[in-house]
XYZ file of C-alpha atoms in Angstrom:
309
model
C 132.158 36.710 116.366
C 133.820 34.883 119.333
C 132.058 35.097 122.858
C 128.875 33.307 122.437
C 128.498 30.343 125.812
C 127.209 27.088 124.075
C 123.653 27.802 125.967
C 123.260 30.936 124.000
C 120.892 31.220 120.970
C 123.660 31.844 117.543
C 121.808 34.741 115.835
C 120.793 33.989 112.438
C 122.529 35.195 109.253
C 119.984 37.472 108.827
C 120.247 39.264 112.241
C 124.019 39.491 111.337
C 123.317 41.080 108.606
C 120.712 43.692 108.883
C 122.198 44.275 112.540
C 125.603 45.213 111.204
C 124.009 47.408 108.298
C 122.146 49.465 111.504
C 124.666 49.559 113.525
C 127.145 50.939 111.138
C 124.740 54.129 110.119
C 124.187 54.621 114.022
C 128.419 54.590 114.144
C 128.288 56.420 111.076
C 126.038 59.459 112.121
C 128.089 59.569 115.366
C 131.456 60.263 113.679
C 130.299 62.027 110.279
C 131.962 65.387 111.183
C 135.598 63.253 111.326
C 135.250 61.853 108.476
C 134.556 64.915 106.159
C 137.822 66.521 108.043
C 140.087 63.565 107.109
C 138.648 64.088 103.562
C 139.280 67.507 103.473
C 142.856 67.091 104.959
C 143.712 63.819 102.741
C 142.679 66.056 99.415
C 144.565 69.182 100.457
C 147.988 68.868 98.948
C 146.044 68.043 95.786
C 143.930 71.100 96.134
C 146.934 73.409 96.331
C 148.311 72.028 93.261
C 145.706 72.264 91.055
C 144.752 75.840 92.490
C 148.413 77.026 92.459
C 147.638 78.018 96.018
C 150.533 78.479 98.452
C 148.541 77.968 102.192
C 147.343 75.318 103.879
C 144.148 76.105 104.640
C 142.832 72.950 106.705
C 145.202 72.134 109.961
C 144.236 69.556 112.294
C 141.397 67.730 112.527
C 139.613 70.388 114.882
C 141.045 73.030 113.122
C 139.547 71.517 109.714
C 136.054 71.491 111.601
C 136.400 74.977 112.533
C 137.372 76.533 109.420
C 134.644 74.151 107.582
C 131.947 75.701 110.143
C 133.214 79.254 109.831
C 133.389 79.185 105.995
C 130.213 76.898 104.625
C 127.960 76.742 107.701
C 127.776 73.543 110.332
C 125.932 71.176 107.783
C 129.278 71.174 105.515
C 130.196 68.650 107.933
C 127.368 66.450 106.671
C 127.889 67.308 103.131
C 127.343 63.562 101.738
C 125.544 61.712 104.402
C 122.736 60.680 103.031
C 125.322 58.396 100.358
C 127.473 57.877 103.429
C 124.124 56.440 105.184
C 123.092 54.294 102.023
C 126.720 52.991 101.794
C 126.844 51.955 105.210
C 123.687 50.209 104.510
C 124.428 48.116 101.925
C 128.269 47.707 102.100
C 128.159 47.336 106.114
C 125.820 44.791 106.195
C 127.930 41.869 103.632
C 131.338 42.978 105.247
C 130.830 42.642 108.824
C 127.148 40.708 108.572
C 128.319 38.068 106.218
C 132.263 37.582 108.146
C 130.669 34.817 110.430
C 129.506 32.971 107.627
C 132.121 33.537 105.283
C 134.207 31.918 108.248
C 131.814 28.886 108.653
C 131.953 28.870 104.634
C 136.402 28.384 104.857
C 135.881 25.768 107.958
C 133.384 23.997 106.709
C 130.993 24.604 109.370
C 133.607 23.707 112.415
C 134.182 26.247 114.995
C 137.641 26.173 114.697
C 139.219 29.415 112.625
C 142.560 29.874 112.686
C 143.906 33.544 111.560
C 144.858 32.503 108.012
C 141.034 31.467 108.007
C 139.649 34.929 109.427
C 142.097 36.911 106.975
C 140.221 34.912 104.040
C 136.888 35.928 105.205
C 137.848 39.035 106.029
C 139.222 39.925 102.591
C 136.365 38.424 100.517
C 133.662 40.268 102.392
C 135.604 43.287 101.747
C 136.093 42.723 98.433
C 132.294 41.463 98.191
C 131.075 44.658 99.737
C 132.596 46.875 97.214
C 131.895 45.108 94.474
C 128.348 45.773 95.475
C 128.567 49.569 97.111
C 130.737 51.197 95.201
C 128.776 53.807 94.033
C 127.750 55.135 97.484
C 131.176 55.320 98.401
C 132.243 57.710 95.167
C 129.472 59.750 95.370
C 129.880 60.123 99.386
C 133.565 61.243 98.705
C 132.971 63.557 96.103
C 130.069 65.262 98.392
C 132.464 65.301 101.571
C 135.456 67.121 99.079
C 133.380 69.599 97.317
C 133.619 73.324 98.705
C 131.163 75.994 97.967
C 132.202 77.948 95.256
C 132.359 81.809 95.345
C 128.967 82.482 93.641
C 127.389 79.794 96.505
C 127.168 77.168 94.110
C 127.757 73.645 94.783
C 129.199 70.605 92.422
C 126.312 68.663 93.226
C 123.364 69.260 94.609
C 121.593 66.459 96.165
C 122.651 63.048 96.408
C 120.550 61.691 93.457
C 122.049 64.475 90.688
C 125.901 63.117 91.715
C 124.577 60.050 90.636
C 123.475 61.026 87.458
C 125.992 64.181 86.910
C 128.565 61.445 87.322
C 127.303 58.505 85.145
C 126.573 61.312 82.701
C 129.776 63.234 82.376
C 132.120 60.177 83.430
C 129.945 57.190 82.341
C 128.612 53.965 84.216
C 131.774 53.197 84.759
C 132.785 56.733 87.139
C 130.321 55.376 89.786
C 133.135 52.439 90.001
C 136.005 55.033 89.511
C 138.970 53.839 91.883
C 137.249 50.411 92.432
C 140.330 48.119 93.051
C 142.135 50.414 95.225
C 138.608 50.422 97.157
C 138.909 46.337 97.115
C 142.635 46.523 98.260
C 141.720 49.056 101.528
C 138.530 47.307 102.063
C 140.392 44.124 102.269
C 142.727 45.254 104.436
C 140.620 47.296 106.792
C 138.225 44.368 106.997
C 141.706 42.215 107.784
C 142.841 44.361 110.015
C 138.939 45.886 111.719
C 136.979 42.429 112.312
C 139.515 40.086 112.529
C 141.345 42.452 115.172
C 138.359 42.483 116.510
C 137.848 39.127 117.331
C 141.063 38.000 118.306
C 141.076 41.035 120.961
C 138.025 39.406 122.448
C 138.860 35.990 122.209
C 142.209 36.943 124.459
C 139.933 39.055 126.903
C 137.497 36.120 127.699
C 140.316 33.528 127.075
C 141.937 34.809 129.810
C 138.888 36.122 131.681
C 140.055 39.373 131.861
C 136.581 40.610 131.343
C 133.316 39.213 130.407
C 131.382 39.099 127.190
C 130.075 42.694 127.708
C 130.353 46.188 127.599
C 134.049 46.781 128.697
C 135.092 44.035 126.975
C 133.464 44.713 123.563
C 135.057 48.359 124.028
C 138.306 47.565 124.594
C 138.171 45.735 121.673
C 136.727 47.737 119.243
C 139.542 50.802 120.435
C 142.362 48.258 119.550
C 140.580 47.175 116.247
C 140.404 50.807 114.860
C 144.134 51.642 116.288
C 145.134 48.655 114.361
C 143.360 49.628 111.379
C 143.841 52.895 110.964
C 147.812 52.092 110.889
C 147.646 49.440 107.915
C 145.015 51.179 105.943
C 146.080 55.246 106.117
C 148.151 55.295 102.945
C 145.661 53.308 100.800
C 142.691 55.390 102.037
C 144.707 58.321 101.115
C 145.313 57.284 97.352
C 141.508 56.129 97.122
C 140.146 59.403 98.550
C 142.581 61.519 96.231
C 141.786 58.764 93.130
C 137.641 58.911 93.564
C 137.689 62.436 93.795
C 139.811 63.606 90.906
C 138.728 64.819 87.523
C 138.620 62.909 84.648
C 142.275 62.254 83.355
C 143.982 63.534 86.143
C 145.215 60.330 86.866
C 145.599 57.092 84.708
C 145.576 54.982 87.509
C 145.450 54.340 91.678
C 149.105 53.156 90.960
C 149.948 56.737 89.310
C 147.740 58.505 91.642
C 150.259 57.261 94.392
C 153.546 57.706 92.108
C 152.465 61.501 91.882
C 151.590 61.587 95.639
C 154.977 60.459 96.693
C 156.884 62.795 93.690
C 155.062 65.494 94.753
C 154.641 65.685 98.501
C 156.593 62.794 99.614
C 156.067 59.900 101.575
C 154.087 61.698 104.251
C 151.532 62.448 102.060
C 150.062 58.602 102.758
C 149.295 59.678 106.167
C 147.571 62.901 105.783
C 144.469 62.976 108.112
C 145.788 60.273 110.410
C 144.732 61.879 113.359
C 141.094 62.418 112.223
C 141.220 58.991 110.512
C 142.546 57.418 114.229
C 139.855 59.750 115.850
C 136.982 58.747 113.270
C 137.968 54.923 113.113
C 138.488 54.564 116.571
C 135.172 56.149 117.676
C 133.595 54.203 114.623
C 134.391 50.783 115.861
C 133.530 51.720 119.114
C 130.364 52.521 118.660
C 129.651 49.974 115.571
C 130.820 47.062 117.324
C 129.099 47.755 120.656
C 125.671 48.752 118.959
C 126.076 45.749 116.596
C 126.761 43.398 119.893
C 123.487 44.859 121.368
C 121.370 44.524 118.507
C 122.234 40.908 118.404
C 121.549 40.318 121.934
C 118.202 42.396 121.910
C 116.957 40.532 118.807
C 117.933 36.740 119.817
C 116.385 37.847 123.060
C 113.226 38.925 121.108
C 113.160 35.932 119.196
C 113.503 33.438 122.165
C 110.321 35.396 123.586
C 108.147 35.000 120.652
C 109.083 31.455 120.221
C 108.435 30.708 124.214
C 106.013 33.178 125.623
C 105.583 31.359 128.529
């Protein structure tokens, strides 16, 4: 990321990394209860269809959390957080912990990164961090769209029988179900999140409209999920409606989003935008500022240890 004085200490890859992976399950603990409502909301014209139902039961984001509360109890807005937790873990850490070095990887070690430069290391940690997470991110959808059934049961019942029920009644190859629509939203998100990101904050200090701080790594982070949130709603929609469907309901992500836009038009790309603004938004927010102070506190840390005196 941009910001750092020449005098300052670069963290380490490794700080990047396991500082990103922390600060996302902080960010990620914050805004749970979003997320499950844009789920809930991005699944619903699906729902209706396959249940022959004629109501919309979820409206709004709030209204989604209320009607989740009344119905199944507060911790339905959970439901999947342990995957959501192990995702962040291992798919925040490469996407946003590996960006600086994917960027030194393009420039050859020069400081200079134009925006065709961040774009490319945007897009392959995206890609990289799916290729690597994607099971935490199916079975973290599939927990987050499952409602209690009438007799109290549940599709799954802990995180670890998803895993297998899924490998088991799917294959190996469900846990990667909707895999390249994944890589095409990560991609973009990552595009439009980090790279957002740190052109946002270049401007602010370029222009010293604020200093490397607080303020400025807020502002920043607000625009980044605004940004994001636009460019990636319709292909979050067709990935949450392809990783949660049954087998054969859809051949493909390309035929999940044909039937989407037959069915219930070209709106249907931006159902949950609001929660997904609200959840992305507040995501970034806190992500990026944690992941800023976790860098600072650890180089700090490090600079004591090495000169105690």
């Amino acid at each position: 990321m941009v910001g750092m004085k020449p005098k300052d200490v670069v963290p380490s890859a490794a700080v990047k990394f396991f500082g990103a992976g922390t600060a996302a399950c902080i960010a990620d603990l914050a805004t749970f209860p979003l997320d499950t409502a844009k789920v809930r909301l991005q699944i619903q014209g699906e729902s209706r269809k396959v249940e022959g139902a004629s109501t919309t039961k979820y409206r709004g984001v709030f209204g989604t959390i209320s009607t989740m509360v009344r119905t199944e109890g507060p911790m339905s807005l959970y439901n999947g957080l342990v995957a959501g937790l192990q995702r962040q873990m291992s798919f925040a850490s490469v996407r946003i912990g590996l960006y600086d070095s994917m960027k030194q990887f393009y420039t050859r070690g020069t400081e200079s990164a134009g925006i065709v430069t961040r774009l490319m290391a945007g897009s392959t940690t995206g890609a990289m961090a799916v290729a690597f997470a994607q099971p935490t991110d199916v079975v973290k959808v599939r927990f987050q769209a499952q409602i209690r059934l009438a007799d109290g049961g549940r599709r799954y019942n802990s995180t670890l029988n998803a895993y297998k029920t899924i490998a088991r009644d799917e294959g190996v190859r469900g846990l990667w179900k909707g895999c390249m629509p994944n890589i095409t939203r990560n991609a973009i998100v990552n595009c439009a999140e980090l790279v957002t990101y740190d052109m946002i904050k270049e401007l602010i200090l370029k222009y010293d409209l604020m200093t490397d701080n607080l303020p400025c790594h807020f502002t920043s982070a607000f625009g980044a999920g605004f940004c994001t949130t636009v460019v990636a709603s319709p292909v979050d929609v067709v990935k949450t409606r392809f990783m949660n469907s049954g087998g054969g309901q859809y051949n493909s992500a390309i035929n999940c989003a044909l039937t989407m836009l037959k069915n219930e038009g070209p709106t249907a790309f931006y159902k949950g935008f609001m929660p997904s603004f609200l959840r992305l938004g507040s995501w970034n927010i806190v992500m990026f500022v944690t992941y800023e102070q976790i860098k600072r506190g650890v180089t700090r840390a490090q600079q004591c240890w090495e000169s105690p005196l």
